[in-house]
């Protein structure tokens, strides 16, 4: 067994056999009326990748209102819970651990998902992006600004989803507060122009997120809760950085030291932000000194870079996305320093087994 840092165990709130995490990735395979994760597809898919220290599932909507992409599974009905139970059992039977990512896309949705009703967001501002609907990509629309009642209901939706995750046998949950979805729409000054308790100051714009986190603690231990952020996101998913963006995430990360979470999951910039004066180009290095708990980092890591980040102490866990799609045995390939298989982007969001459960393991 190699002594490379990626393959060493990690034990702090979350006990993992290695530090290679399978990142959450939308795969659009729940092509059934109930948006249920099935044993035949999702069950096999995640089982194949159970050698990861931790699997984080694709984003799973916490309510009907939360959906914004075709064929994504939910975690708000009894049938969906029963479907996920079969998935978690298969992963556990292989000695793996699995968290479910809880998701509300907010204004990145489309009326086609809501019987013609508008999606919701912090404010009635069109992200001027695209939504992947049953009819293909369509322009986003101006959403409905959430009322206080809407916000309170969504807090309950996340709480109920966390309780359902426990029933389904998940080892924990990850709050998807990243990539331009509902929580980041509240965080960002260009998408949140509210003048009530959920807008204006950094404390107000982050209030909704912390209300959800506090509500979830009542149904799942906080050491089984992870959170995900993309601080330097710009020009994607309707998000534009401003001078308050990084201070907002600094406030959030520092405040999370008062909690006892499983981890904080951060993304390095998706695009080149070096010309933006208030952006951070090296997320792990910037936020590591601010957070005392477990820090996970992702975006375009390979084996060598992952090991170097761990050796430098800039993160505790490394999340891999696309490499896990085409390499179900990614951990074993790292152990034996084997070449990685290439992924097929044409099958990322299609249905069926092609590009999903048909990638072979390496021949040693």
Short mmCIF file of C-alpha atoms in Angstrom, two decimals:
data_model
loop_
_atom_site.label_atom_id
_atom_site.label_comp_id
_atom_site.label_asym_id
_atom_site.label_seq_id
_atom_site.Cartn_x
_atom_site.Cartn_y
_atom_site.Cartn_z
CA UNK A 1 0.00 0.00 0.00
CA UNK A 2 1.34 3.38 -1.00
CA UNK A 3 1.89 5.93 1.75
CA UNK A 4 0.65 8.81 -0.39
CA UNK A 5 -1.53 11.20 1.67
CA UNK A 6 -4.65 10.57 -0.42
CA UNK A 7 -4.70 6.97 0.74
CA UNK A 8 -4.31 7.59 4.47
CA UNK A 9 -7.34 7.33 6.78
CA UNK A 10 -9.08 10.41 8.14
CA UNK A 11 -10.76 10.49 11.54
CA UNK A 12 -12.27 13.75 12.75
CA UNK A 13 -16.04 13.65 13.21
CA UNK A 14 -16.09 11.56 10.06
CA UNK A 15 -14.11 8.30 9.93
CA UNK A 16 -12.88 7.58 6.41
CA UNK A 17 -10.65 4.82 5.08
CA UNK A 18 -8.96 7.27 2.69
CA UNK A 19 -9.13 10.95 1.73
CA UNK A 20 -10.41 10.42 -1.82
CA UNK A 21 -13.96 11.74 -1.97
CA UNK A 22 -16.39 11.22 -4.83
CA UNK A 23 -17.75 14.70 -5.55
CA UNK A 24 -21.47 15.33 -6.09
CA UNK A 25 -22.32 15.36 -9.80
CA UNK A 26 -25.65 15.74 -11.53
CA UNK A 27 -26.20 12.59 -13.62
CA UNK A 28 -29.91 12.80 -14.61
CA UNK A 29 -30.65 9.07 -14.41
CA UNK A 30 -33.83 9.17 -12.28
CA UNK A 31 -35.99 9.05 -15.39
CA UNK A 32 -39.15 7.85 -13.69
CA UNK A 33 -42.34 9.60 -12.64
CA UNK A 34 -41.50 9.63 -8.94
CA UNK A 35 -37.91 10.86 -9.42
CA UNK A 36 -36.69 7.83 -7.44
CA UNK A 37 -33.10 6.63 -7.23
CA UNK A 38 -33.31 3.03 -8.42
CA UNK A 39 -31.40 -0.03 -7.30
CA UNK A 40 -30.65 -1.01 -10.90
CA UNK A 41 -28.96 2.24 -11.90
CA UNK A 42 -28.03 4.48 -8.96
CA UNK A 43 -27.56 1.47 -6.69
CA UNK A 44 -25.01 -0.14 -8.98
CA UNK A 45 -23.37 3.16 -9.91
CA UNK A 46 -22.57 4.13 -6.33
CA UNK A 47 -21.70 0.57 -5.29
CA UNK A 48 -19.06 0.45 -8.04
CA UNK A 49 -17.39 3.49 -6.46
CA UNK A 50 -17.61 2.39 -2.81
CA UNK A 51 -13.82 2.26 -2.40
CA UNK A 52 -13.90 6.07 -2.10
CA UNK A 53 -13.34 7.32 1.41
CA UNK A 54 -16.69 9.07 1.03
CA UNK A 55 -19.30 9.26 -1.72
CA UNK A 56 -21.40 12.41 -2.00
CA UNK A 57 -24.43 11.79 -4.18
CA UNK A 58 -25.74 13.92 -6.98
CA UNK A 59 -27.84 16.86 -5.84
CA UNK A 60 -31.25 15.64 -4.68
CA UNK A 61 -34.13 18.09 -4.48
CA UNK A 62 -35.75 18.66 -1.09
CA UNK A 63 -39.18 19.42 -2.56
CA UNK A 64 -41.04 19.64 -5.84
CA UNK A 65 -40.30 23.35 -5.88
CA UNK A 66 -36.56 22.70 -5.56
CA UNK A 67 -36.14 20.85 -8.87
CA UNK A 68 -34.42 22.51 -11.79
CA UNK A 69 -32.90 19.78 -13.96
CA UNK A 70 -34.41 16.78 -15.72
CA UNK A 71 -34.36 13.32 -14.16
CA UNK A 72 -32.76 14.28 -10.85
CA UNK A 73 -33.75 12.22 -7.79
CA UNK A 74 -35.57 13.64 -4.79
CA UNK A 75 -35.57 12.94 -1.06
CA UNK A 76 -38.99 14.33 -0.07
CA UNK A 77 -41.36 11.36 -0.59
CA UNK A 78 -41.60 7.96 1.09
CA UNK A 79 -41.05 6.27 -2.27
CA UNK A 80 -37.86 8.23 -2.81
CA UNK A 81 -36.66 7.25 0.67
CA UNK A 82 -37.28 3.59 -0.10
CA UNK A 83 -35.31 3.92 -3.33
CA UNK A 84 -32.35 5.50 -1.57
CA UNK A 85 -32.41 2.77 1.11
CA UNK A 86 -31.42 0.23 -1.53
CA UNK A 87 -28.60 2.48 -2.72
CA UNK A 88 -27.12 3.07 0.72
CA UNK A 89 -27.30 -0.65 1.54
CA UNK A 90 -25.28 -1.54 -1.56
CA UNK A 91 -22.62 1.02 -0.68
CA UNK A 92 -22.47 -0.09 2.96
CA UNK A 93 -22.29 -3.76 1.96
CA UNK A 94 -19.10 -2.86 0.06
CA UNK A 95 -17.65 -1.05 3.07
CA UNK A 96 -18.30 2.44 1.74
CA UNK A 97 -19.75 5.62 3.23
CA UNK A 98 -22.25 7.86 1.50
CA UNK A 99 -23.70 11.34 2.10
CA UNK A 100 -26.62 12.76 0.13
CA UNK A 101 -26.41 16.29 -1.26
CA UNK A 102 -29.56 18.30 -0.47
CA UNK A 103 -30.51 20.71 -3.25
CA UNK A 104 -32.75 23.62 -4.12
CA UNK A 105 -31.85 25.36 -7.38
CA UNK A 106 -34.00 28.47 -6.85
CA UNK A 107 -34.10 30.74 -9.90
CA UNK A 108 -31.98 28.35 -11.98
CA UNK A 109 -35.19 26.38 -12.54
CA UNK A 110 -37.90 27.02 -15.15
CA UNK A 111 -41.73 27.18 -15.22
CA UNK A 112 -41.71 23.92 -17.23
CA UNK A 113 -40.86 22.13 -13.97
CA UNK A 114 -43.63 23.85 -12.00
CA UNK A 115 -46.80 23.57 -14.09
CA UNK A 116 -46.17 27.04 -15.46
CA UNK A 117 -45.55 28.65 -12.07
CA UNK A 118 -42.43 30.74 -11.59
CA UNK A 119 -39.37 29.39 -9.79
CA UNK A 120 -38.41 31.23 -6.60
CA UNK A 121 -35.36 33.14 -5.44
CA UNK A 122 -34.11 35.76 -3.01
CA UNK A 123 -35.24 38.53 -5.38
CA UNK A 124 -37.14 38.84 -8.64
CA UNK A 125 -34.01 39.04 -10.80
CA UNK A 126 -33.47 36.90 -13.89
CA UNK A 127 -30.08 35.12 -13.80
CA UNK A 128 -30.04 35.37 -17.62
CA UNK A 129 -28.80 31.81 -17.89
CA UNK A 130 -30.11 28.52 -19.26
CA UNK A 131 -32.24 25.85 -17.61
CA UNK A 132 -32.03 22.20 -18.71
CA UNK A 133 -35.72 21.33 -19.09
CA UNK A 134 -37.57 18.30 -20.50
CA UNK A 135 -37.73 20.32 -23.73
CA UNK A 136 -34.01 21.03 -23.80
CA UNK A 137 -32.11 24.13 -22.74
CA UNK A 138 -34.36 27.16 -22.29
CA UNK A 139 -33.73 30.71 -21.17
CA UNK A 140 -34.30 31.33 -17.49
CA UNK A 141 -37.08 33.66 -16.42
CA UNK A 142 -37.55 36.31 -13.76
CA UNK A 143 -38.34 34.33 -10.58
CA UNK A 144 -40.81 35.07 -7.80
CA UNK A 145 -39.24 36.75 -4.79
CA UNK A 146 -39.67 34.44 -1.82
CA UNK A 147 -41.98 35.63 0.92
CA UNK A 148 -41.11 35.09 4.57
CA UNK A 149 -43.57 32.19 4.51
CA UNK A 150 -41.77 30.74 1.48
CA UNK A 151 -38.46 30.94 3.33
CA UNK A 152 -39.86 29.29 6.45
CA UNK A 153 -41.38 26.50 4.36
CA UNK A 154 -38.06 25.91 2.61
CA UNK A 155 -36.32 25.67 5.98
CA UNK A 156 -38.80 22.93 6.85
CA UNK A 157 -38.22 21.25 3.49
CA UNK A 158 -34.49 20.95 4.20
CA UNK A 159 -35.19 19.72 7.72
CA UNK A 160 -37.59 17.07 6.40
CA UNK A 161 -35.10 16.04 3.71
CA UNK A 162 -32.41 15.58 6.36
CA UNK A 163 -34.77 13.44 8.42
CA UNK A 164 -35.56 11.39 5.32
CA UNK A 165 -31.84 10.96 4.66
CA UNK A 166 -31.48 9.40 8.11
CA UNK A 167 -34.38 7.05 7.35
CA UNK A 168 -32.75 6.12 4.04
CA UNK A 169 -29.54 5.06 5.79
CA UNK A 170 -27.21 7.82 4.66
CA UNK A 171 -24.11 8.44 6.75
CA UNK A 172 -24.74 12.16 6.49
CA UNK A 173 -25.93 15.04 4.30
CA UNK A 174 -24.33 17.90 2.39
CA UNK A 175 -26.14 21.22 2.01
CA UNK A 176 -25.66 22.44 -1.57
CA UNK A 177 -25.04 26.12 -0.87
CA UNK A 178 -22.93 26.59 -3.98
CA UNK A 179 -22.82 27.06 -7.76
CA UNK A 180 -25.44 29.77 -8.06
CA UNK A 181 -28.28 27.81 -6.49
CA UNK A 182 -30.76 29.07 -3.89
CA UNK A 183 -28.45 29.74 -0.94
CA UNK A 184 -25.83 31.48 -3.08
CA UNK A 185 -28.63 33.56 -4.58
CA UNK A 186 -29.25 34.86 -1.06
CA UNK A 187 -25.52 35.36 -0.36
CA UNK A 188 -24.77 37.37 -3.49
CA UNK A 189 -25.50 41.08 -3.69
CA UNK A 190 -26.22 40.94 -7.42
CA UNK A 191 -29.01 38.39 -6.90
CA UNK A 192 -30.34 39.56 -3.52
CA UNK A 193 -31.71 43.10 -3.35
CA UNK A 194 -34.09 42.45 -0.44
CA UNK A 195 -34.63 45.10 2.23
CA UNK A 196 -35.97 42.82 4.98
CA UNK A 197 -34.16 40.54 7.45
CA UNK A 198 -32.82 38.42 4.57
CA UNK A 199 -31.17 41.21 2.56
CA UNK A 200 -28.71 44.04 2.85
CA UNK A 201 -26.05 43.16 5.42
CA UNK A 202 -23.88 40.07 5.27
CA UNK A 203 -25.56 38.78 8.41
CA UNK A 204 -28.97 39.15 6.80
CA UNK A 205 -28.00 37.59 3.47
CA UNK A 206 -26.62 34.51 5.26
CA UNK A 207 -29.50 34.22 7.74
CA UNK A 208 -31.51 31.76 5.62
CA UNK A 209 -28.55 29.37 5.35
CA UNK A 210 -27.94 29.33 9.08
CA UNK A 211 -31.66 28.90 9.79
CA UNK A 212 -31.59 25.78 7.63
CA UNK A 213 -28.45 24.49 9.32
CA UNK A 214 -29.91 25.05 12.78
CA UNK A 215 -33.19 23.37 11.83
CA UNK A 216 -31.40 20.32 10.45
CA UNK A 217 -29.45 19.87 13.70
CA UNK A 218 -32.73 18.86 15.31
CA UNK A 219 -33.05 15.74 13.12
CA UNK A 220 -29.45 14.76 12.32
CA UNK A 221 -26.27 15.20 14.40
CA UNK A 222 -24.31 18.21 13.18
CA UNK A 223 -21.18 16.09 12.83
CA UNK A 224 -23.06 14.33 10.02
CA UNK A 225 -23.71 17.57 8.13
CA UNK A 226 -21.38 18.91 5.44
CA UNK A 227 -21.75 22.20 3.55
CA UNK A 228 -20.52 23.22 0.12
CA UNK A 229 -19.51 26.67 -1.18
CA UNK A 230 -18.00 28.17 -4.33
CA UNK A 231 -16.64 31.54 -3.12
CA UNK A 232 -15.02 32.79 -6.35
CA UNK A 233 -17.80 31.76 -8.71
CA UNK A 234 -18.22 34.44 -11.37
CA UNK A 235 -19.93 34.59 -14.73
CA UNK A 236 -21.65 31.22 -14.34
CA UNK A 237 -25.07 30.15 -13.02
CA UNK A 238 -26.18 33.78 -12.97
CA UNK A 239 -23.63 34.83 -10.33
CA UNK A 240 -21.45 37.94 -10.57
CA UNK A 241 -18.90 38.64 -7.85
CA UNK A 242 -18.84 42.01 -6.08
CA UNK A 243 -16.70 43.56 -3.35
CA UNK A 244 -18.76 41.86 -0.61
CA UNK A 245 -18.58 38.34 -2.07
CA UNK A 246 -15.39 37.10 -0.39
CA UNK A 247 -16.13 38.91 2.92
CA UNK A 248 -19.50 37.12 2.91
CA UNK A 249 -17.87 33.72 2.63
CA UNK A 250 -15.24 34.68 5.20
CA UNK A 251 -18.07 35.53 7.59
CA UNK A 252 -19.79 32.19 6.90
CA UNK A 253 -16.65 30.09 7.26
CA UNK A 254 -15.63 31.78 10.51
CA UNK A 255 -19.13 31.39 11.96
CA UNK A 256 -19.09 27.68 11.07
CA UNK A 257 -16.32 27.27 13.65
CA UNK A 258 -19.15 27.49 16.21
CA UNK A 259 -20.60 24.28 14.78
CA UNK A 260 -19.21 20.75 14.83
CA UNK A 261 -19.74 19.81 11.19
CA UNK A 262 -18.55 16.81 9.20
CA UNK A 263 -16.76 19.14 6.79
CA UNK A 264 -16.77 22.34 4.77
CA UNK A 265 -16.49 21.58 1.04
CA UNK A 266 -15.01 24.36 -1.11
CA UNK A 267 -14.47 24.67 -4.85
CA UNK A 268 -11.49 26.32 -6.47
CA UNK A 269 -12.55 28.87 -9.13
CA UNK A 270 -14.38 27.38 -12.12
CA UNK A 271 -13.05 30.11 -14.40
CA UNK A 272 -10.07 32.46 -14.52
CA UNK A 273 -10.78 35.15 -11.92
CA UNK A 274 -7.26 36.59 -11.80
CA UNK A 275 -8.42 39.87 -13.36
CA UNK A 276 -11.18 40.39 -10.79
CA UNK A 277 -9.64 42.54 -8.03
CA UNK A 278 -11.83 41.20 -5.21
CA UNK A 279 -11.70 37.50 -6.19
CA UNK A 280 -9.60 34.83 -4.48
CA UNK A 281 -7.63 32.68 -6.90
CA UNK A 282 -6.50 30.03 -4.38
CA UNK A 283 -9.51 29.08 -2.31
CA UNK A 284 -8.00 26.34 -0.11
CA UNK A 285 -4.99 28.47 0.87
CA UNK A 286 -7.21 31.46 1.64
CA UNK A 287 -9.86 29.73 3.74
CA UNK A 288 -7.78 27.06 5.50
CA UNK A 289 -6.53 29.51 8.18
CA UNK A 290 -10.10 30.64 8.83
CA UNK A 291 -11.63 27.24 9.55
CA UNK A 292 -10.74 24.87 12.37
CA UNK A 293 -12.70 21.85 11.17
CA UNK A 294 -12.38 19.42 8.27
CA UNK A 295 -11.82 21.15 4.94
CA UNK A 296 -12.56 19.47 1.63
CA UNK A 297 -11.47 21.00 -1.67
CA UNK A 298 -12.32 20.19 -5.29
CA UNK A 299 -12.18 21.26 -8.96
CA UNK A 300 -9.83 19.74 -11.53
CA UNK A 301 -7.56 17.82 -9.17
CA UNK A 302 -5.41 14.93 -10.33
CA UNK A 303 -3.56 12.44 -8.14
CA UNK A 304 -0.35 14.48 -7.88
CA UNK A 305 -2.07 17.78 -7.13
CA UNK A 306 -4.34 16.14 -4.55
CA UNK A 307 -1.39 14.68 -2.68
CA UNK A 308 0.45 18.02 -2.75
CA UNK A 309 -2.51 19.93 -1.30
CA UNK A 310 -2.79 17.42 1.54
CA UNK A 311 0.96 17.51 2.18
CA UNK A 312 0.85 21.31 2.36
CA UNK A 313 -1.96 21.16 4.91
CA UNK A 314 -4.27 23.31 2.80
CA UNK A 315 -7.06 20.73 2.98
CA UNK A 316 -7.93 17.45 4.68
CA UNK A 317 -9.93 15.77 1.91
CA UNK A 318 -9.89 15.97 -1.90
CA UNK A 319 -13.08 15.59 -3.93
CA UNK A 320 -12.88 14.19 -7.46
CA UNK A 321 -15.69 14.57 -9.97
CA UNK A 322 -15.18 13.59 -13.59
CA UNK A 323 -12.34 11.11 -12.83
CA UNK A 324 -14.83 9.10 -10.75
CA UNK A 325 -17.27 8.94 -13.66
CA UNK A 326 -14.93 6.99 -15.92
CA UNK A 327 -12.89 5.31 -13.17
CA UNK A 328 -15.14 3.49 -10.71
CA UNK A 329 -11.92 2.09 -9.22
CA UNK A 330 -10.24 5.48 -8.92
CA UNK A 331 -8.83 4.70 -5.48
CA UNK A 332 -7.29 1.45 -6.69
CA UNK A 333 -5.80 3.23 -9.69
CA UNK A 334 -4.22 5.77 -7.33
CA UNK A 335 -2.90 2.94 -5.15
CA UNK A 336 -1.21 1.29 -8.12
CA UNK A 337 -0.36 4.50 -10.03
CA UNK A 338 -2.36 3.32 -13.01
CA UNK A 339 -3.43 5.45 -15.96
CA UNK A 340 -6.93 6.89 -15.74
CA UNK A 341 -9.66 6.21 -18.30
CA UNK A 342 -11.16 9.18 -20.15
CA UNK A 343 -14.78 10.16 -19.63
CA UNK A 344 -17.38 10.68 -22.34
CA UNK A 345 -19.04 14.08 -21.87
CA UNK A 346 -21.76 13.19 -24.39
CA UNK A 347 -23.25 10.76 -21.84
CA UNK A 348 -23.04 12.93 -18.71
CA UNK A 349 -26.75 13.83 -18.61
CA UNK A 350 -28.34 11.08 -20.67
CA UNK A 351 -30.35 8.10 -19.42
CA UNK A 352 -29.46 4.44 -19.05
CA UNK A 353 -26.24 2.56 -18.38
CA UNK A 354 -24.10 4.03 -21.17
CA UNK A 355 -21.49 6.32 -19.67
CA UNK A 356 -22.80 5.51 -16.21
CA UNK A 357 -22.29 1.94 -15.01
CA UNK A 358 -20.42 0.54 -18.04
CA UNK A 359 -16.93 1.94 -17.38
CA UNK A 360 -14.62 -1.04 -16.67
CA UNK A 361 -12.12 -1.37 -13.88
CA UNK A 362 -8.44 -1.35 -14.76
CA UNK A 363 -6.52 -4.51 -15.58
CA UNK A 364 -3.54 -4.74 -13.22
#
